mmCIF file of C-alpha atoms and ligand atoms in Angstrom:
data_model
loop_
_atom_site.group_PDB
_atom_site.id
_atom_site.type_symbol
_atom_site.label_atom_id
_atom_site.label_comp_id
_atom_site.label_asym_id
_atom_site.label_seq_id
_atom_site.Cartn_x
_atom_site.Cartn_y
_atom_site.Cartn_z
ATOM 1 C CA UNK A 3 0.000 0.000 0.000
ATOM 2 C CA UNK A 4 1.437 3.439 -0.899
ATOM 3 C CA UNK A 5 2.531 5.667 1.971
ATOM 4 C CA UNK A 6 2.553 8.913 -0.018
ATOM 5 C CA UNK A 7 -0.322 10.576 -1.869
ATOM 6 C CA UNK A 8 0.008 11.342 -5.592
ATOM 7 C CA UNK A 9 0.199 15.063 -4.648
ATOM 8 C CA UNK A 10 3.185 14.352 -2.383
ATOM 9 C CA UNK A 11 4.907 12.298 -5.079
ATOM 10 C CA UNK A 12 4.300 15.047 -7.659
ATOM 11 C CA UNK A 13 5.625 17.684 -5.218
ATOM 12 C CA UNK A 14 8.825 15.668 -4.720
ATOM 13 C CA UNK A 15 9.561 15.464 -8.449
ATOM 14 C CA UNK A 16 8.559 19.114 -9.047
ATOM 15 C CA UNK A 17 10.359 20.724 -6.059
ATOM 16 C CA UNK A 18 12.938 18.064 -5.227
ATOM 17 C CA UNK A 19 11.592 17.899 -1.699
ATOM 18 C CA UNK A 20 8.491 17.016 0.278
ATOM 19 C CA UNK A 21 7.971 16.942 4.056
ATOM 20 C CA UNK A 22 5.362 14.557 5.471
ATOM 21 C CA UNK A 23 4.209 13.634 8.966
ATOM 22 C CA UNK A 24 4.002 10.205 10.596
ATOM 23 C CA UNK A 25 7.041 8.509 9.042
ATOM 24 C CA UNK A 26 7.541 6.375 12.156
ATOM 25 C CA UNK A 27 5.137 5.171 14.860
ATOM 26 C CA UNK A 28 5.062 6.886 18.279
ATOM 27 C CA UNK A 29 6.760 3.748 19.715
ATOM 28 C CA UNK A 30 9.534 3.889 17.115
ATOM 29 C CA UNK A 31 10.002 7.603 17.795
ATOM 30 C CA UNK A 32 10.242 6.951 21.536
ATOM 31 C CA UNK A 33 13.018 4.393 20.927
ATOM 32 C CA UNK A 34 14.976 6.843 18.756
ATOM 33 C CA UNK A 35 14.719 9.613 21.354
ATOM 34 C CA UNK A 36 15.715 7.336 24.243
ATOM 35 C CA UNK A 37 18.841 6.036 22.504
ATOM 36 C CA UNK A 38 19.895 9.497 21.386
ATOM 37 C CA UNK A 39 19.399 10.947 24.888
ATOM 38 C CA UNK A 40 21.609 8.168 26.276
ATOM 39 C CA UNK A 41 24.367 9.008 23.733
ATOM 40 C CA UNK A 42 24.212 12.684 24.707
ATOM 41 C CA UNK A 43 24.619 11.714 28.376
ATOM 42 C CA UNK A 44 27.619 9.499 27.466
ATOM 43 C CA UNK A 45 29.197 12.336 25.477
ATOM 44 C CA UNK A 46 29.444 14.509 28.610
ATOM 45 C CA UNK A 47 32.426 12.411 29.748
ATOM 46 C CA UNK A 48 34.308 12.943 26.469
ATOM 47 C CA UNK A 49 36.624 15.715 25.395
ATOM 48 C CA UNK A 50 37.260 14.651 21.795
ATOM 49 C CA UNK A 51 35.442 12.640 19.098
ATOM 50 C CA UNK A 52 35.219 9.001 20.236
ATOM 51 C CA UNK A 53 34.037 5.479 19.440
ATOM 52 C CA UNK A 54 34.906 3.586 16.280
ATOM 53 C CA UNK A 55 32.992 3.270 13.027
ATOM 54 C CA UNK A 56 33.883 0.518 10.527
ATOM 55 C CA UNK A 57 36.426 2.700 8.711
ATOM 56 C CA UNK A 58 38.215 3.439 11.998
ATOM 57 C CA UNK A 59 37.001 7.052 12.267
ATOM 58 C CA UNK A 60 35.212 8.125 15.463
ATOM 59 C CA UNK A 61 31.539 7.154 15.477
ATOM 60 C CA UNK A 62 30.616 10.101 17.721
ATOM 61 C CA UNK A 63 31.694 13.563 16.531
ATOM 62 C CA UNK A 64 31.781 16.578 18.834
ATOM 63 C CA UNK A 65 31.492 20.241 17.911
ATOM 64 C CA UNK A 66 34.534 22.284 19.081
ATOM 65 C CA UNK A 67 33.414 23.903 22.356
ATOM 66 C CA UNK A 68 31.765 20.691 23.622
ATOM 67 C CA UNK A 69 31.802 20.443 27.443
ATOM 68 C CA UNK A 70 30.176 18.230 30.056
ATOM 69 C CA UNK A 71 27.781 21.050 30.944
ATOM 70 C CA UNK A 72 27.017 22.051 27.375
ATOM 71 C CA UNK A 73 27.322 18.894 25.303
ATOM 72 C CA UNK A 74 27.636 19.422 21.549
ATOM 73 C CA UNK A 75 27.398 15.931 20.054
ATOM 74 C CA UNK A 76 26.900 16.808 16.373
ATOM 75 C CA UNK A 77 27.102 13.508 14.488
ATOM 76 C CA UNK A 78 26.621 9.791 15.128
ATOM 77 C CA UNK A 79 27.914 7.711 12.233
ATOM 78 C CA UNK A 80 25.890 4.617 11.245
ATOM 79 C CA UNK A 81 23.646 4.483 14.361
ATOM 80 C CA UNK A 82 21.835 1.451 12.860
ATOM 81 C CA UNK A 83 24.905 -0.627 13.778
ATOM 82 C CA UNK A 84 24.538 0.085 17.501
ATOM 83 C CA UNK A 85 20.806 0.592 18.041
ATOM 84 C CA UNK A 86 17.817 -1.629 17.279
ATOM 85 C CA UNK A 87 15.562 1.424 17.280
ATOM 86 C CA UNK A 88 17.610 3.131 14.561
ATOM 87 C CA UNK A 89 17.890 -0.091 12.543
ATOM 88 C CA UNK A 90 14.128 -0.611 12.647
ATOM 89 C CA UNK A 91 13.335 2.990 11.707
ATOM 90 C CA UNK A 92 15.709 2.702 8.728
ATOM 91 C CA UNK A 93 14.602 -0.758 7.537
ATOM 92 C CA UNK A 94 11.001 -1.350 8.630
ATOM 93 C CA UNK A 95 9.190 1.958 8.997
ATOM 94 C CA UNK A 96 6.680 3.850 6.885
ATOM 95 C CA UNK A 97 9.630 6.054 5.862
ATOM 96 C CA UNK A 98 11.129 3.197 3.814
ATOM 97 C CA UNK A 99 7.765 2.665 2.074
ATOM 98 C CA UNK A 100 7.585 6.398 1.303
ATOM 99 C CA UNK A 101 10.976 6.205 -0.381
ATOM 100 C CA UNK A 102 9.787 3.210 -2.428
ATOM 101 C CA UNK A 103 6.835 5.330 -3.582
ATOM 102 C CA UNK A 104 9.401 7.759 -5.014
ATOM 103 C CA UNK A 105 12.210 5.608 -6.436
ATOM 104 C CA UNK A 106 11.004 2.011 -5.936
ATOM 105 C CA UNK A 107 9.886 -0.665 -6.099
ATOM 106 C CA UNK A 108 13.423 -1.784 -5.171
ATOM 107 C CA UNK A 109 15.177 0.370 -2.574
ATOM 108 C CA UNK A 110 18.495 -0.217 -0.821
ATOM 109 C CA UNK A 111 20.418 1.629 1.845
ATOM 110 C CA UNK A 112 23.530 3.671 1.175
ATOM 111 C CA UNK A 113 24.297 5.101 4.646
ATOM 112 C CA UNK A 114 22.856 6.512 7.862
ATOM 113 C CA UNK A 115 23.877 9.183 10.350
ATOM 114 C CA UNK A 116 22.434 11.457 13.002
ATOM 115 C CA UNK A 117 23.001 15.194 12.627
ATOM 116 C CA UNK A 118 22.355 16.876 15.939
ATOM 117 C CA UNK A 119 22.238 20.519 16.934
ATOM 118 C CA UNK A 120 22.026 20.754 20.684
ATOM 119 C CA UNK A 121 20.990 24.102 22.200
ATOM 120 C CA UNK A 122 23.920 26.506 22.212
ATOM 121 C CA UNK A 123 26.033 24.433 19.791
ATOM 122 C CA UNK A 124 27.422 26.301 16.810
ATOM 123 C CA UNK A 125 26.844 23.439 14.366
ATOM 124 C CA UNK A 126 25.851 24.600 10.896
ATOM 125 C CA UNK A 127 25.815 23.007 7.461
ATOM 126 C CA UNK A 128 27.013 24.991 4.483
ATOM 127 C CA UNK A 129 25.113 24.882 1.189
ATOM 128 C CA UNK A 130 25.742 21.827 -0.954
ATOM 129 C CA UNK A 131 24.067 19.071 -2.956
ATOM 130 C CA UNK A 132 24.476 15.482 -1.769
ATOM 131 C CA UNK A 133 25.108 13.861 -5.172
ATOM 132 C CA UNK A 134 28.689 15.227 -5.590
ATOM 133 C CA UNK A 135 29.512 13.614 -2.197
ATOM 134 C CA UNK A 136 27.938 10.293 -3.178
ATOM 135 C CA UNK A 137 27.752 9.985 -6.990
ATOM 136 C CA UNK A 138 25.817 6.939 -8.203
ATOM 137 C CA UNK A 139 25.254 5.433 -11.656
ATOM 138 C CA UNK A 140 21.849 7.147 -11.680
ATOM 139 C CA UNK A 141 20.300 9.913 -9.590
ATOM 140 C CA UNK A 142 17.388 7.982 -8.080
ATOM 141 C CA UNK A 143 18.846 8.615 -4.651
ATOM 142 C CA UNK A 144 16.838 10.086 -1.763
ATOM 143 C CA UNK A 145 18.077 11.635 1.467
ATOM 144 C CA UNK A 146 15.401 11.046 4.119
ATOM 145 C CA UNK A 147 15.800 13.370 7.112
ATOM 146 C CA UNK A 148 13.648 12.049 9.937
ATOM 147 C CA UNK A 149 12.809 14.608 12.631
ATOM 148 C CA UNK A 150 13.509 12.975 15.981
ATOM 149 C CA UNK A 151 12.627 16.306 17.634
ATOM 150 C CA UNK A 152 10.167 18.914 16.467
ATOM 151 C CA UNK A 153 11.952 21.121 13.934
ATOM 152 C CA UNK A 154 11.034 24.793 14.192
ATOM 153 C CA UNK A 155 12.184 27.952 12.385
ATOM 154 C CA UNK A 156 14.476 28.645 15.381
ATOM 155 C CA UNK A 157 16.284 25.363 16.033
ATOM 156 C CA UNK A 158 18.371 25.208 12.865
ATOM 157 C CA UNK A 159 15.993 23.625 10.343
ATOM 158 C CA UNK A 160 17.130 22.242 7.023
ATOM 159 C CA UNK A 161 16.816 24.942 4.363
ATOM 160 C CA UNK A 162 16.386 23.959 0.740
ATOM 161 C CA UNK A 163 16.217 25.603 -2.664
ATOM 162 C CA UNK A 164 13.112 24.118 -4.330
ATOM 163 C CA UNK A 165 13.630 23.059 -7.950
ATOM 164 C CA UNK A 166 17.437 23.100 -7.718
ATOM 165 C CA UNK A 167 17.552 19.304 -8.309
ATOM 166 C CA UNK A 168 16.750 20.067 -11.958
ATOM 167 C CA UNK A 169 19.704 22.427 -12.346
ATOM 168 C CA UNK A 170 23.451 21.926 -12.529
ATOM 169 C CA UNK A 171 25.703 20.092 -10.099
ATOM 170 C CA UNK A 172 27.643 22.826 -8.281
ATOM 171 C CA UNK A 173 31.296 22.352 -7.482
ATOM 172 C CA UNK A 174 32.244 21.629 -3.861
ATOM 173 C CA UNK A 175 35.925 22.208 -4.624
ATOM 174 C CA UNK A 176 37.630 25.610 -4.413
ATOM 175 C CA UNK A 177 40.880 26.046 -6.260
ATOM 176 C CA UNK A 178 42.016 22.463 -5.655
ATOM 177 C CA UNK A 179 40.728 22.328 -2.062
ATOM 178 C CA UNK A 180 37.752 20.108 -1.233
ATOM 179 C CA UNK A 181 35.466 22.411 0.792
ATOM 180 C CA UNK A 182 32.314 20.253 0.705
ATOM 181 C CA UNK A 183 30.317 23.416 0.055
ATOM 182 C CA UNK A 184 29.370 25.602 -2.899
ATOM 183 C CA UNK A 185 31.204 28.911 -3.176
ATOM 184 C CA UNK A 186 29.959 31.873 -1.163
ATOM 185 C CA UNK A 187 28.368 33.772 -4.039
ATOM 186 C CA UNK A 188 26.357 30.721 -5.127
ATOM 187 C CA UNK A 189 25.416 30.012 -1.492
ATOM 188 C CA UNK A 190 24.163 33.597 -1.108
ATOM 189 C CA UNK A 191 21.837 33.181 -4.087
ATOM 190 C CA UNK A 192 20.574 29.857 -2.729
ATOM 191 C CA UNK A 193 19.977 31.330 0.721
ATOM 192 C CA UNK A 194 18.003 34.239 -0.745
ATOM 193 C CA UNK A 195 15.405 31.828 -2.140
ATOM 194 C CA UNK A 196 15.531 29.181 0.576
ATOM 195 C CA UNK A 197 12.548 27.447 2.150
ATOM 196 C CA UNK A 198 12.706 25.856 5.617
ATOM 197 C CA UNK A 199 11.717 22.240 6.219
ATOM 198 C CA UNK A 200 9.958 22.240 9.585
ATOM 199 C CA UNK A 201 7.600 19.754 11.213
ATOM 200 C CA UNK A 202 6.496 17.731 14.199
ATOM 201 C CA UNK A 203 8.722 15.008 15.595
ATOM 202 C CA UNK A 204 8.204 11.889 13.489
ATOM 203 C CA UNK A 205 7.940 13.862 10.236
ATOM 204 C CA UNK A 206 10.374 13.214 7.424
ATOM 205 C CA UNK A 207 11.844 15.522 4.834
ATOM 206 C CA UNK A 208 12.364 13.509 1.637
ATOM 207 C CA UNK A 209 14.982 15.246 -0.447
ATOM 208 C CA UNK A 210 16.274 14.512 -3.958
ATOM 209 C CA UNK A 211 20.035 13.913 -3.984
ATOM 210 C CA UNK A 212 20.616 16.878 -6.317
ATOM 211 C CA UNK A 213 18.637 19.394 -4.238
ATOM 212 C CA UNK A 214 20.717 22.282 -2.853
ATOM 213 C CA UNK A 215 20.446 22.655 0.921
ATOM 214 C CA UNK A 216 22.140 23.893 4.087
ATOM 215 C CA UNK A 217 21.222 24.817 7.647
ATOM 216 C CA UNK A 218 22.032 27.468 10.262
ATOM 217 C CA UNK A 219 22.964 26.985 13.949
ATOM 218 C CA UNK A 220 20.308 26.234 16.543
ATOM 219 C CA UNK A 221 19.263 29.541 18.122
ATOM 220 C CA UNK A 222 16.676 28.037 20.468
ATOM 221 C CA UNK A 223 16.678 26.196 23.774
ATOM 222 C CA UNK A 224 15.399 23.001 22.142
ATOM 223 C CA UNK A 225 17.460 20.251 20.499
ATOM 224 C CA UNK A 226 17.255 19.494 16.786
ATOM 225 C CA UNK A 227 18.042 15.884 16.059
ATOM 226 C CA UNK A 228 17.746 14.480 12.521
ATOM 227 C CA UNK A 229 18.139 10.778 11.717
ATOM 228 C CA UNK A 230 19.331 10.834 8.114
ATOM 229 C CA UNK A 231 18.984 7.763 5.879
ATOM 230 C CA UNK A 232 20.277 7.855 2.329
ATOM 231 C CA UNK A 233 18.533 5.320 0.099
ATOM 232 C CA UNK A 234 18.901 4.580 -3.596
ATOM 233 C CA UNK A 235 16.993 2.714 -6.256
ATOM 234 C CA UNK A 236 18.015 -0.953 -6.431
ATOM 235 C CA UNK A 237 19.741 -0.383 -9.784
ATOM 236 C CA UNK A 238 21.782 2.676 -8.706
ATOM 237 C CA UNK A 239 25.394 1.759 -7.978
ATOM 238 C CA UNK A 240 27.736 4.020 -5.961
ATOM 239 C CA UNK A 241 30.691 5.259 -8.032
ATOM 240 C CA UNK A 242 32.966 6.306 -5.143
ATOM 241 C CA UNK A 243 33.708 4.957 -1.647
ATOM 242 C CA UNK A 244 30.907 5.546 0.850
ATOM 243 C CA UNK A 245 31.887 8.612 2.959
ATOM 244 C CA UNK A 246 29.832 7.224 5.877
ATOM 245 C CA UNK A 247 30.489 3.505 5.482
ATOM 246 C CA UNK A 248 28.264 1.003 7.213
ATOM 247 C CA UNK A 249 27.846 -2.736 7.405
ATOM 248 C CA UNK A 250 24.246 -2.102 6.297
ATOM 249 C CA UNK A 251 25.194 -0.557 2.929
ATOM 250 C CA UNK A 252 23.336 -2.344 0.126
ATOM 251 C CA UNK A 253 20.605 -3.763 2.365
ATOM 252 C CA UNK A 254 17.332 -3.939 0.425
ATOM 253 C CA UNK A 255 14.633 -2.344 2.592
ATOM 254 C CA UNK A 256 11.944 -2.594 -0.103
ATOM 255 C CA UNK A 257 11.640 -4.982 -3.065
ATOM 256 C CA UNK A 258 14.680 -7.036 -3.993
ATOM 257 C CA UNK A 259 17.944 -7.036 -5.934
ATOM 258 C CA UNK A 260 17.153 -7.574 -9.630
ATOM 259 C CA UNK A 261 20.852 -7.694 -10.490
ATOM 260 C CA UNK A 262 20.742 -4.673 -12.806
ATOM 261 C CA UNK A 263 22.691 -1.424 -13.119
ATOM 262 C CA UNK A 264 21.057 1.648 -14.691
ATOM 263 C CA UNK A 265 23.285 4.512 -15.767
ATOM 264 C CA UNK A 266 22.771 8.189 -16.607
ATOM 265 C CA UNK A 267 25.364 10.244 -18.468
ATOM 266 C CA UNK A 268 26.805 13.080 -16.352
ATOM 267 C CA UNK A 269 30.091 14.526 -15.169
ATOM 268 C CA UNK A 270 31.117 15.397 -11.616
ATOM 269 C CA UNK A 271 34.369 16.094 -9.780
ATOM 270 C CA UNK A 272 35.459 13.153 -7.653
ATOM 271 C CA UNK A 273 34.751 13.828 -3.936
ATOM 272 C CA UNK A 274 37.459 13.640 -1.292
ATOM 273 C CA UNK A 275 37.094 10.924 1.343
ATOM 274 C CA UNK A 276 36.710 12.557 4.804
ATOM 275 C CA UNK A 277 39.817 12.209 6.974
ATOM 276 C CA UNK A 278 37.834 12.997 10.106
ATOM 277 C CA UNK A 279 34.305 14.290 9.591
ATOM 278 C CA UNK A 280 31.975 16.021 7.161
ATOM 279 C CA UNK A 281 31.927 19.070 9.445
ATOM 280 C CA UNK A 282 35.709 19.257 9.394
ATOM 281 C CA UNK A 283 35.633 19.076 5.585
ATOM 282 C CA UNK A 284 33.334 22.093 5.534
ATOM 283 C CA UNK A 285 35.412 24.014 8.064
ATOM 284 C CA UNK A 286 37.243 27.061 6.750
ATOM 285 C CA UNK A 287 40.155 26.309 9.099
ATOM 286 C CA UNK A 288 42.818 24.308 7.356
ATOM 287 C CA UNK A 289 43.793 22.614 10.635
ATOM 288 C CA UNK A 290 40.247 21.262 11.083
ATOM 289 C CA UNK A 291 40.201 19.867 7.552
ATOM 290 C CA UNK A 292 43.457 17.926 7.941
HETATM 291 O O1 AKG B 328 21.758 18.504 9.395
HETATM 292 C C1 AKG B 328 21.431 19.299 8.533
HETATM 293 O O2 AKG B 328 20.807 20.331 8.801
HETATM 294 C C2 AKG B 328 21.783 19.099 7.084
HETATM 295 C C3 AKG B 328 21.875 17.688 6.637
HETATM 296 C C4 AKG B 328 22.587 17.550 5.335
HETATM 297 O O3 AKG B 328 23.149 18.468 4.817
HETATM 298 C C5 AKG B 328 22.601 16.293 4.616
HETATM 299 O O4 AKG B 328 22.029 15.304 5.073
HETATM 300 O O5 AKG B 328 23.189 16.264 3.516
#
């Protein structure tokens, strides 16, 4: 049974984005919140990024300025590997069916992460498109940003440029340096026409991989936690190493593997594999990028 209406499907292909409520059950949402709260508590004892993801990088990334009193856990890499609640929300929720309504019937996972903006943390995301980070043989790739907390205009919502998925792929290199962000002039134009994706906890923002987006710091007293699942059509094959590798990459969450590859013709600069984290790649400080 479809999980999206025809209007929602049409909006996704027209705008490159659609936000819908009820992507997980209240029980699933409760499990996601509980596990994330426990990770925030754990992070209070840490002074530097910690834990180990499968590529050896820290699983838990901290914003500079993180303290026990003001924790600033900004990223959990591949939470589905360490939490049943996150695995279930990725693999067996209404969200996965919604994605199949867009790019199915066969849908597989590429990667998962949590992007968190705790109150007072300076975490921001500079404007970019996802596809140049994760080029695939075709662009039937969806970034699903599940709102674990209510997302409001004040707590650092995702901001998108509707329709930009139909335009060009913007460079995320600057004069030989991988910045992971479009240049400032382009970002300014995107920001001028941006629309915020806000919603109740349990809503999901379904975003086309070529849609331009970014987000500002959290200026409220409430957390903003997004569980981000990147899914692709079953016949889309990644062309570069997964920047957020996970043992669950390639898992079919809808339909099945038909053993086919579908390709589109396009050109893109090869992305740089993150040495530490995505946020460090976007940092303007050379020392953070190293
Ligand atoms: O956390 C955010 O606000 C942005 C997420 C994002 O840029 C992404 O998933 O590509």
